[in-house]
Coordinates of C-alpha atoms in Angstrom, one line a residue:
Chain A
M840 CA 78.7 -41.5 -232.4
S841 CA 76.5 -44.0 -230.7
S842 CA 73.6 -45.8 -232.5
P843 CA 70.1 -44.1 -232.1
D844 CA 68.3 -45.2 -229.1
R845 CA 65.7 -47.7 -230.4
L846 CA 63.4 -46.7 -227.0
V847 CA 63.4 -43.3 -228.4
V848 CA 62.8 -43.9 -231.9
T849 CA 59.7 -46.2 -230.8
L850 CA 58.5 -43.2 -228.9
R851 CA 59.1 -40.8 -231.6
T852 CA 57.2 -42.3 -234.2
A853 CA 54.5 -42.8 -231.3
A854 CA 54.5 -39.1 -231.2
H855 CA 53.9 -38.7 -234.6
D856 CA 51.2 -41.2 -234.8
L857 CA 49.3 -39.5 -231.8
V858 CA 49.2 -36.1 -233.2
G859 CA 49.8 -37.0 -237.1
G860 CA 46.9 -35.3 -239.5
C861 CA 44.5 -34.3 -237.1
S862 CA 43.2 -31.5 -234.7
I863 CA 43.7 -31.8 -231.0
R864 CA 40.6 -29.7 -230.3
D865 CA 38.2 -32.7 -230.0
L866 CA 39.2 -34.8 -227.0
E867 CA 37.6 -37.7 -227.9
T868 CA 39.4 -37.9 -231.0
T869 CA 42.6 -37.7 -228.8
L870 CA 41.6 -40.1 -226.3
T871 CA 41.1 -42.8 -229.1
R872 CA 44.3 -41.7 -230.5
I873 CA 46.1 -42.5 -227.4
V874 CA 44.5 -45.9 -226.9
L875 CA 45.3 -47.2 -230.5
T876 CA 48.7 -45.7 -230.4
A877 CA 49.4 -47.1 -227.0
V878 CA 48.2 -50.5 -228.1
A879 CA 50.6 -50.5 -231.0
T880 CA 53.4 -49.5 -229.2
V881 CA 53.7 -51.3 -225.8
P882 CA 55.0 -54.8 -226.9
G883 CA 52.2 -57.4 -225.9
A884 CA 49.2 -55.2 -225.7
D885 CA 46.2 -56.9 -227.3
A886 CA 43.6 -54.2 -226.4
G887 CA 43.2 -51.1 -223.9
G888 CA 41.0 -48.1 -222.8
I889 CA 41.4 -45.0 -220.6
S890 CA 39.6 -44.4 -217.3
M891 CA 39.0 -41.2 -216.3
T892 CA 37.8 -39.4 -213.1
E893 CA 35.8 -36.0 -214.1
D894 CA 33.6 -34.2 -211.1
G895 CA 34.1 -37.5 -208.9
R896 CA 32.7 -39.6 -211.4
T897 CA 34.7 -42.3 -213.5
S898 CA 34.2 -43.4 -217.0
S899 CA 35.5 -45.6 -219.3
R900 CA 36.6 -43.8 -222.4
S901 CA 37.3 -45.3 -226.2
P902 CA 37.6 -48.5 -225.5
T903 CA 39.0 -50.7 -228.0
T904 CA 36.4 -53.5 -227.6
E905 CA 33.0 -53.7 -225.7
T906 CA 34.5 -56.2 -223.2
I907 CA 37.3 -53.3 -222.3
S908 CA 34.6 -50.8 -221.5
K909 CA 32.9 -53.5 -219.2
L910 CA 36.4 -54.2 -217.4
D911 CA 37.7 -50.6 -216.9
R912 CA 33.8 -49.8 -215.8
L913 CA 34.0 -52.8 -213.3
Q914 CA 37.1 -51.6 -211.8
S915 CA 35.7 -48.4 -211.0
E916 CA 32.7 -49.9 -209.6
L917 CA 34.7 -52.1 -207.2
H918 CA 37.1 -49.4 -206.7
E919 CA 39.7 -52.3 -207.2
G920 CA 42.1 -53.2 -210.2
P921 CA 45.5 -52.1 -211.5
C922 CA 43.7 -49.1 -213.2
I923 CA 42.9 -47.8 -209.8
D924 CA 45.8 -48.3 -208.0
A925 CA 47.4 -46.3 -211.0
M926 CA 45.3 -43.3 -210.6
E927 CA 45.6 -43.2 -206.9
H928 CA 48.6 -44.8 -205.3
A929 CA 50.8 -44.8 -208.7
P930 CA 54.4 -45.6 -208.1
D931 CA 57.4 -43.4 -209.0
D932 CA 57.1 -44.6 -212.4
G933 CA 53.4 -44.4 -212.6
V934 CA 53.0 -47.9 -213.7
V935 CA 51.0 -50.9 -212.1
T936 CA 50.9 -54.1 -213.8
A937 CA 49.0 -57.6 -213.1
E938 CA 51.6 -60.2 -214.1
D939 CA 49.1 -63.1 -214.0
L940 CA 45.4 -62.7 -213.0
A941 CA 44.7 -66.1 -212.7
G942 CA 47.6 -66.7 -210.4
P943 CA 49.7 -64.7 -207.8
D944 CA 47.8 -61.4 -208.6
A945 CA 44.4 -62.8 -208.1
S946 CA 44.5 -62.2 -204.1
R947 CA 45.7 -58.6 -204.8
W948 CA 42.6 -57.9 -206.4
P949 CA 40.4 -60.7 -205.5
H950 CA 37.0 -59.3 -207.2
F951 CA 38.3 -57.9 -210.6
A952 CA 40.5 -60.8 -211.2
P953 CA 38.1 -63.5 -211.7
A954 CA 36.3 -61.1 -214.2
A955 CA 39.1 -60.1 -216.2
V956 CA 40.3 -63.9 -216.5
E957 CA 36.7 -64.9 -217.5
A958 CA 36.8 -62.3 -220.1
G959 CA 40.1 -63.7 -221.5
Y960 CA 42.9 -61.4 -219.9
C961 CA 45.3 -62.5 -217.6
S962 CA 47.8 -59.4 -217.8
V963 CA 46.9 -55.9 -217.3
L964 CA 49.1 -52.7 -217.4
S965 CA 47.9 -49.4 -216.3
T966 CA 49.7 -46.3 -216.6
Q967 CA 48.9 -42.7 -214.5
L968 CA 48.2 -39.9 -216.8
V969 CA 49.2 -37.5 -214.7
G970 CA 47.2 -34.7 -214.8
V971 CA 45.8 -31.0 -213.3
E972 CA 44.3 -31.3 -209.9
D973 CA 40.7 -31.7 -210.7
T974 CA 41.1 -35.2 -213.4
R975 CA 42.6 -38.5 -212.6
A976 CA 43.0 -40.8 -215.7
A977 CA 45.0 -44.2 -216.4
L978 CA 45.4 -45.9 -219.5
N979 CA 44.9 -49.6 -219.3
L980 CA 46.5 -52.4 -221.8
Y981 CA 45.1 -56.0 -221.4
A982 CA 47.1 -58.9 -222.8
G983 CA 45.6 -62.5 -222.9
R984 CA 48.5 -64.4 -222.0
P985 CA 50.0 -64.2 -218.3
H986 CA 53.5 -62.4 -217.7
T987 CA 53.1 -60.4 -221.0
F988 CA 54.3 -56.9 -219.8
D989 CA 58.0 -57.2 -219.0
D990 CA 60.4 -54.4 -217.5
A991 CA 60.5 -53.3 -221.7
A992 CA 57.2 -52.9 -221.9
R993 CA 56.8 -51.2 -218.6
L994 CA 59.7 -48.3 -219.2
T995 CA 57.6 -48.3 -222.9
A996 CA 54.3 -47.5 -221.4
G997 CA 55.6 -45.4 -218.5
L998 CA 57.2 -42.9 -221.0
F999 CA 54.4 -43.2 -223.5
G1000 CA 51.9 -42.3 -220.6
L1001 CA 53.8 -39.0 -220.2
Q1002 CA 53.5 -37.7 -223.4
A1003 CA 50.1 -39.2 -223.7
A1004 CA 49.3 -37.2 -220.6
L1005 CA 50.6 -33.9 -221.8
L1006 CA 48.8 -34.2 -225.1
L1007 CA 45.7 -34.9 -223.4
H1008 CA 46.3 -31.9 -221.3
G1009 CA 46.7 -29.4 -224.3
S1010 CA 43.7 -31.3 -225.9
R1011 CA 41.4 -30.6 -223.0
Q1012 CA 42.5 -26.8 -223.3
A1013 CA 42.1 -26.7 -227.1
S1014 CA 38.6 -28.4 -226.6
D1015 CA 37.4 -25.9 -223.6
L1016 CA 38.8 -22.9 -225.8
Q1017 CA 36.7 -24.4 -228.6
R1018 CA 33.3 -24.5 -226.7
T1019 CA 34.0 -20.8 -225.4
I1020 CA 34.5 -19.6 -228.9
D1021 CA 31.2 -21.8 -229.6
T1022 CA 29.3 -19.8 -226.9
R1023 CA 30.8 -16.4 -227.7
D1024 CA 29.5 -16.9 -231.2
V1025 CA 25.9 -17.4 -230.1
I1026 CA 26.1 -14.8 -227.6
G1027 CA 27.6 -12.3 -230.3
Q1028 CA 24.5 -13.6 -233.0
A1029 CA 21.8 -12.4 -230.4
T1030 CA 23.6 -9.4 -229.5
G1031 CA 23.6 -8.4 -233.4
M1032 CA 20.1 -9.2 -233.7
L1033 CA 19.4 -7.1 -230.8
M1034 CA 21.7 -4.2 -232.5
E1035 CA 19.4 -4.4 -235.5
R1036 CA 15.9 -4.9 -233.6
F1037 CA 16.5 -1.7 -231.7
A1038 CA 18.8 0.2 -233.6
V1039 CA 21.4 0.3 -230.3
D1040 CA 25.2 -0.5 -230.5
G1041 CA 26.9 -3.5 -229.4
E1042 CA 27.6 -2.4 -225.4
E1043 CA 23.7 -1.6 -225.1
A1044 CA 22.6 -4.9 -227.0
F1045 CA 25.1 -6.9 -224.8
R1046 CA 23.6 -5.2 -221.4
M1047 CA 19.9 -5.9 -223.0
L1048 CA 21.3 -9.4 -222.9
V1049 CA 22.8 -9.5 -219.4
R1050 CA 19.6 -7.8 -218.1
S1051 CA 17.5 -10.3 -219.3
S1052 CA 19.7 -13.4 -218.1
R1053 CA 19.5 -11.6 -215.0
D1054 CA 15.9 -11.2 -215.0
T1055 CA 14.6 -14.6 -215.8
E1056 CA 17.7 -16.3 -213.9
T1057 CA 18.7 -18.1 -216.8
E1058 CA 22.5 -18.4 -218.0
L1059 CA 23.5 -15.8 -220.6
V1060 CA 24.1 -18.3 -223.3
D1061 CA 20.9 -20.1 -223.0
V1062 CA 18.9 -16.5 -223.5
A1063 CA 21.3 -16.4 -226.5
A1064 CA 20.5 -19.4 -228.0
W1065 CA 16.7 -18.8 -227.2
L1066 CA 16.6 -15.7 -228.8
T1067 CA 18.8 -16.8 -232.1
S1068 CA 16.4 -19.6 -232.5
E1069 CA 13.3 -17.9 -231.4
A1070 CA 13.8 -15.5 -234.2
V1071 CA 14.7 -17.8 -237.2
E1072 CA 11.5 -20.1 -236.1
R1073 CA 9.4 -17.4 -236.0
R1074 CA 10.4 -16.1 -239.4
R1075 CA 10.3 -19.5 -240.8
A1076 CA 6.6 -20.0 -239.7
R1077 CA 5.3 -16.5 -240.7
A1078 CA 7.2 -15.9 -244.3
P1079 CA 8.9 -18.7 -245.4
R1080 CA 11.0 -16.9 -248.5
S1081 CA 9.7 -13.3 -249.2
H1082 CA 11.0 -12.2 -245.6
R1083 CA 13.9 -11.0 -246.9
R1084 CA 12.6 -8.0 -248.2
G1085 CA 10.5 -7.7 -245.0
H1086 CA 12.4 -4.2 -243.9
P1087 CA 12.3 -1.3 -246.2
A1088 CA 16.0 -1.4 -245.1
S1089 CA 16.8 -4.6 -246.5
T1090 CA 16.7 -3.7 -250.4
R1091 CA 20.3 -3.9 -251.9
S1092 CA 21.1 -0.3 -252.3
A1093 CA 22.2 0.8 -255.9
G1094 CA 25.5 2.5 -254.5
G1095 CA 26.3 0.3 -251.7
G1096 CA 29.5 -1.0 -253.4
G1097 CA 32.4 -2.7 -251.5
A1098 CA 31.7 -4.3 -248.3
R1099 CA 28.2 -3.1 -248.1
G1100 CA 27.1 -4.7 -251.2
G1101 CA 24.4 -7.1 -250.2
L1102 CA 24.5 -6.3 -246.5
G1103 CA 21.7 -3.7 -246.8
D1104 CA 21.9 0.1 -246.3
E1105 CA 21.9 1.4 -242.6
R1106 CA 20.2 4.6 -243.5
G1107 CA 16.9 2.8 -244.3
R1108 CA 16.6 1.9 -240.4
A1109 CA 16.3 5.6 -239.5
R1110 CA 12.8 6.2 -239.8
Chain B
M958 CA 70.3 -44.4 -214.1
T959 CA 68.0 -47.5 -213.8
A960 CA 65.0 -47.8 -216.1
D961 CA 62.7 -46.8 -213.1
A962 CA 64.7 -43.9 -212.2
L963 CA 64.5 -42.5 -215.6
V964 CA 60.6 -42.4 -215.5
A965 CA 60.6 -41.1 -212.5
H966 CA 63.0 -38.4 -213.2
L967 CA 60.7 -37.3 -216.8
R968 CA 57.8 -37.6 -214.7
R969 CA 59.2 -34.5 -212.8
A970 CA 59.9 -32.9 -215.7
C971 CA 56.4 -33.6 -216.8
R972 CA 54.9 -31.7 -214.1
E973 CA 57.2 -28.8 -214.2
L974 CA 56.2 -28.7 -218.2
N975 CA 52.7 -29.1 -216.9
C976 CA 52.9 -26.6 -213.9
R977 CA 49.7 -24.3 -213.6
S978 CA 47.1 -25.2 -215.9
G979 CA 47.1 -24.2 -219.5
V980 CA 49.7 -22.9 -221.6
R981 CA 48.8 -19.6 -223.4
D982 CA 51.5 -18.8 -226.1
H983 CA 55.1 -20.4 -227.4
A984 CA 56.9 -17.7 -225.3
E985 CA 55.4 -19.2 -222.2
A986 CA 55.7 -23.2 -223.3
V987 CA 59.6 -22.6 -224.3
E988 CA 60.3 -20.6 -220.7
R989 CA 58.9 -23.9 -219.2
I990 CA 60.6 -26.5 -221.6
V991 CA 63.9 -24.7 -221.0
A992 CA 63.2 -24.7 -216.9
A993 CA 62.0 -28.2 -217.1
A994 CA 64.9 -29.6 -219.3
V995 CA 67.3 -29.6 -216.4
A996 CA 64.8 -31.9 -214.4
A997 CA 65.2 -34.4 -216.9
V998 CA 68.4 -34.0 -217.7
P999 CA 70.5 -32.8 -214.6
E1000 CA 74.0 -33.2 -216.7
A1001 CA 73.2 -30.0 -218.4
S1002 CA 74.6 -26.9 -216.9
T1003 CA 73.1 -24.6 -219.4
V1004 CA 70.0 -25.1 -221.7
G1005 CA 68.8 -23.1 -224.7
L1006 CA 67.1 -23.3 -228.0
T1007 CA 67.4 -22.8 -231.5
P1008 CA 64.7 -22.2 -233.6
A1009 CA 64.1 -23.4 -237.1
D1010 CA 62.8 -20.9 -239.2
T1011 CA 60.8 -22.9 -241.6
H1012 CA 57.7 -23.4 -240.2
P1013 CA 54.6 -21.1 -240.8
S1014 CA 54.2 -20.2 -237.4
T1015 CA 57.7 -19.9 -236.0
L1016 CA 59.2 -19.1 -232.6
D1017 CA 60.9 -15.9 -233.9
G1018 CA 58.9 -13.6 -231.6
V1019 CA 60.2 -15.6 -228.7
T1020 CA 63.6 -14.3 -227.7
A1021 CA 64.2 -14.9 -223.9
P1022 CA 65.7 -18.4 -223.7
I1023 CA 67.5 -18.2 -227.2
G1024 CA 71.5 -18.0 -225.9
E1025 CA 74.4 -16.4 -228.1
L1026 CA 75.4 -20.2 -228.6
D1027 CA 72.1 -21.2 -229.9
A1028 CA 71.7 -18.5 -232.2
L1029 CA 75.0 -18.6 -233.2
Q1030 CA 74.7 -22.0 -234.6
R1031 CA 72.2 -20.8 -237.0
E1032 CA 74.3 -17.7 -238.1
L1033 CA 77.2 -20.4 -238.9
H1034 CA 74.9 -23.0 -239.8
E1035 CA 77.2 -24.9 -237.9
G1036 CA 76.9 -27.2 -234.9
P1037 CA 74.9 -29.9 -233.3
A1038 CA 71.5 -27.9 -233.1
M1039 CA 72.0 -27.4 -237.1
E1040 CA 72.6 -31.3 -237.5
V1041 CA 69.3 -32.2 -235.9
L1042 CA 67.4 -29.4 -237.7
D1043 CA 68.8 -30.3 -241.1
D1044 CA 69.4 -34.1 -240.8
P1045 CA 68.2 -35.5 -237.6
P1046 CA 69.4 -39.0 -236.8
P1047 CA 66.2 -41.4 -236.1
D1048 CA 66.4 -40.5 -232.2
G1049 CA 66.4 -36.8 -233.3
T1050 CA 69.5 -36.6 -231.0
V1051 CA 73.3 -35.6 -231.8
V1052 CA 76.0 -35.7 -229.0
A1053 CA 79.2 -33.4 -228.9
A1054 CA 81.3 -35.5 -226.4
D1055 CA 84.3 -33.3 -226.4
F1056 CA 84.6 -29.6 -228.1
A1057 CA 88.2 -29.8 -227.3
G1058 CA 88.6 -33.3 -228.4
S1059 CA 87.6 -35.1 -231.5
D1060 CA 84.2 -32.5 -231.9
G1061 CA 86.5 -29.6 -232.5
A1062 CA 87.2 -30.6 -236.0
R1063 CA 83.6 -31.5 -236.7
W1064 CA 82.6 -28.0 -235.9
P1065 CA 85.5 -26.0 -235.8
T1066 CA 84.4 -22.5 -235.8
F1067 CA 81.4 -23.2 -233.4
S1068 CA 83.7 -25.3 -231.0
E1069 CA 85.8 -22.3 -230.3
H1070 CA 82.9 -20.1 -229.3
V1071 CA 81.8 -22.9 -227.2
L1072 CA 85.0 -23.3 -225.4
D1073 CA 85.4 -19.5 -225.0
A1074 CA 81.8 -19.7 -222.9
G1075 CA 83.0 -22.4 -220.8
H1076 CA 81.3 -25.5 -221.9
R1077 CA 83.1 -28.9 -223.4
S1078 CA 79.9 -31.1 -224.5
M1079 CA 76.4 -30.9 -225.5
I1080 CA 73.4 -32.8 -226.7
S1081 CA 71.1 -30.9 -229.3
V1082 CA 67.7 -32.5 -229.6
R1083 CA 64.9 -32.0 -232.5
L1084 CA 61.7 -30.5 -231.1
E1085 CA 59.0 -31.8 -233.9
V1086 CA 55.4 -32.1 -233.8
E1087 CA 53.1 -31.9 -236.4
G1088 CA 51.4 -28.5 -236.3
A1089 CA 53.9 -27.1 -234.0
P1090 CA 57.1 -24.8 -234.6
R1091 CA 60.2 -27.0 -234.7
A1092 CA 63.5 -26.1 -232.7
A1093 CA 66.5 -27.5 -231.6
L1094 CA 66.6 -27.9 -227.7
N1095 CA 70.4 -27.4 -226.7
L1096 CA 71.6 -29.0 -223.5
Y1097 CA 75.5 -27.7 -222.8
G1098 CA 77.7 -29.5 -220.3
S1099 CA 80.8 -28.1 -218.6
R1100 CA 83.1 -31.0 -218.6
A1101 CA 83.9 -33.4 -221.5
D1102 CA 81.8 -36.4 -221.8
A1103 CA 79.1 -34.9 -219.6
F1104 CA 76.4 -36.9 -221.4
D1105 CA 75.9 -40.6 -221.1
G1106 CA 73.4 -43.0 -223.2
Q1107 CA 71.0 -42.5 -220.5
A1108 CA 71.3 -38.7 -220.8
R1109 CA 70.9 -39.1 -224.4
R1110 CA 67.8 -41.2 -223.9
A1111 CA 66.4 -38.7 -221.4
A1112 CA 67.0 -35.6 -223.8
G1113 CA 65.4 -37.8 -226.6
V1114 CA 62.3 -38.6 -224.7
F1115 CA 62.1 -35.2 -223.2
A1116 CA 62.2 -33.4 -226.4
L1117 CA 59.0 -35.6 -227.3
H1118 CA 57.3 -34.1 -224.1
A1119 CA 58.4 -30.6 -224.8
G1120 CA 56.7 -30.9 -228.2
M1121 CA 53.3 -31.8 -227.0
L1122 CA 53.7 -28.6 -225.1
L1123 CA 54.8 -26.6 -227.8
L1124 CA 51.6 -28.0 -230.0
A1125 CA 49.2 -27.3 -227.4
A1126 CA 50.8 -23.8 -226.9
E1127 CA 50.3 -23.6 -230.8
Q1128 CA 46.8 -24.1 -230.6
A1129 CA 45.9 -22.1 -227.7
A1130 CA 47.6 -19.1 -229.4
C1131 CA 45.5 -19.9 -232.8
L1132 CA 42.0 -20.5 -230.7
Q1133 CA 42.7 -17.1 -228.7
R1134 CA 42.7 -15.3 -231.9
A1135 CA 39.8 -16.7 -233.3
L1136 CA 38.2 -16.1 -229.9
A1137 CA 38.8 -12.4 -230.4
N1138 CA 37.4 -12.4 -234.1
R1139 CA 34.3 -14.6 -233.2
D1140 CA 32.5 -11.6 -231.2
L1141 CA 32.6 -9.6 -234.0
I1142 CA 31.8 -12.4 -236.5
G1143 CA 28.8 -13.6 -234.3
R1144 CA 27.2 -9.9 -233.8
A1145 CA 27.4 -9.4 -237.6
K1146 CA 25.9 -12.9 -238.2
G1147 CA 23.0 -11.5 -235.8
V1148 CA 22.7 -8.3 -237.3
M1149 CA 22.2 -10.1 -240.9
M1150 CA 19.6 -12.6 -239.5
E1151 CA 17.5 -10.1 -237.9
R1152 CA 17.8 -7.7 -240.8
F1153 CA 16.9 -10.5 -243.7
G1154 CA 15.4 -13.1 -241.6
L1155 CA 17.9 -15.4 -242.5
D1156 CA 19.4 -18.6 -240.4
E1157 CA 23.0 -18.6 -239.0
D1158 CA 24.2 -20.1 -242.2
A1159 CA 22.9 -18.1 -244.5
A1160 CA 23.9 -15.1 -242.5
F1161 CA 27.6 -16.2 -242.6
A1162 CA 27.5 -16.9 -246.4
R1163 CA 25.8 -13.7 -246.8
L1164 CA 29.2 -12.1 -245.2
V1165 CA 31.2 -14.4 -247.1
E1166 CA 29.9 -12.8 -250.4
A1167 CA 30.7 -9.8 -249.2
S1168 CA 33.8 -10.1 -248.1
Q1169 CA 34.9 -11.9 -251.6
A1170 CA 32.9 -9.0 -253.6
S1171 CA 35.1 -6.5 -251.7
N1172 CA 38.3 -8.2 -251.1
I1173 CA 37.9 -7.7 -247.5
K1174 CA 38.7 -10.1 -245.0
V1175 CA 35.2 -11.3 -243.2
V1176 CA 36.4 -10.3 -239.7
D1177 CA 36.7 -6.8 -241.5
V1178 CA 33.1 -7.0 -243.0
A1179 CA 32.0 -7.6 -239.5
R1180 CA 33.7 -5.0 -238.2
W1181 CA 32.2 -2.9 -240.5
V1182 CA 28.8 -3.8 -240.0
D1183 CA 29.2 -3.4 -236.3
E1184 CA 30.4 0.0 -236.6
Q1185 CA 27.7 1.0 -238.9
C1186 CA 25.6 -0.2 -236.2
G1187 CA 27.2 1.8 -233.3
E1188 CA 26.9 4.8 -235.6
R1189 CA 23.1 4.4 -236.3
A1190 CA 22.8 4.0 -232.4
T1191 CA 24.4 7.4 -231.6
S1192 CA 22.8 9.2 -234.2
G1193 CA 19.5 8.4 -232.5
A1194 CA 18.1 6.7 -235.3
G1195 CA 16.6 4.1 -233.7
P1196 CA 13.4 3.2 -232.0
G1197 CA 12.6 3.8 -228.6
R1198 CA 13.2 2.3 -225.2
P1199 CA 14.2 -1.3 -226.0
H1200 CA 13.2 -4.6 -224.0
V1201 CA 14.2 -8.2 -224.2
A1202 CA 12.1 -11.0 -224.0

């Protein structure tokens, strides 16, 4: 039997660090994990960040330092640098390296190179994070010394970038779903309030919400959020504490055992 | 295979894993993994999956890409898949170079079945990401020594990518379930807020109290509240024409 492949062992450790003990539902956490794990995994990397284009705007995400944030942003502003090349014209392995920005690579990225050198970085390695159509992203790693990122670093970064991209994809999906859940929750609350206020069922209450959204040309979720906050505010202002017993319906019925305990008795609503 | 070619290869496999947009559930994830595995490790002629049965969220409902040989290893408790599940090496990969040769003695019963099915060699690699079901991905080769060191490396790395997809599928399935409950719970909260003049947190606390007192799940308490409101509405007990805002 051959000995275990050290590259695979390294990447397995990285995978564990990427997802261990934390939820992928928060996109920012995922981005930060990707950057920190990349810096720890790719030999020679001193610092890093992610550049991401969404809806035509590129931003610097989870930079390890303020300097990195500036350099990543600068590449987007200049539309020049290894990061831009990795996002837009990635070679087959998805990796673009700057060997020495104070030397031969200075002419390759004439505006970005002096700024990077000035900030203390001569080597840059950018890996494309393969995404879905509407987003582009690259993981950028920086090192002070020139010629830091050799073939082994390039291979590690290329493969790490693939698993990071898949994780990012999953994390984005999860955070979108989480947002949908939060939205649905608010809409549910508003529906419930209308059900109670007007003694209608869920469907009718929802239709009322939709009508109101259409009539006021306001998003459904915004109508719902307004309705719930308005009701809470109004009651707080009017009757800070005692309103718990405001409805005749709200007194706890003596026979209201089981799930009904504490939830009020619907018969009281029938006037 | 050169290093560049390896990455390019795995990039293609990743595109297949990531094809279309999101992944909905385990079944879809496993299908994509099995389809993309051949792109990552072209030496493989057949691909299958042996699920571990120890994770709370298992792949037991998923049947399609689990072949006879994959399932057989769990029944016999013998074969490369069982080794990567029970006692994986650091790279998560076990190779059978030739079932008709020295590996025959290592897995005597399983080897007979593999050879009958027309395979000579195999790689099993462990799919494992915290929070997702665990499994062994099995790649079968039609000739002896079909898988060299590069193929083993490709399989080992591909398994990490496949694990990420399984994690995404796990999260998506779990959030979908939460979504279905959230409508009901949101509504019940709204009813409590309106009825008792509570804010959202207090309304939820009221539901939780009722759930604990009655030993009924919160979502079922919420469903009960919803049904009560529905009955009241059909009994015509409510006030006149409603209007909002």
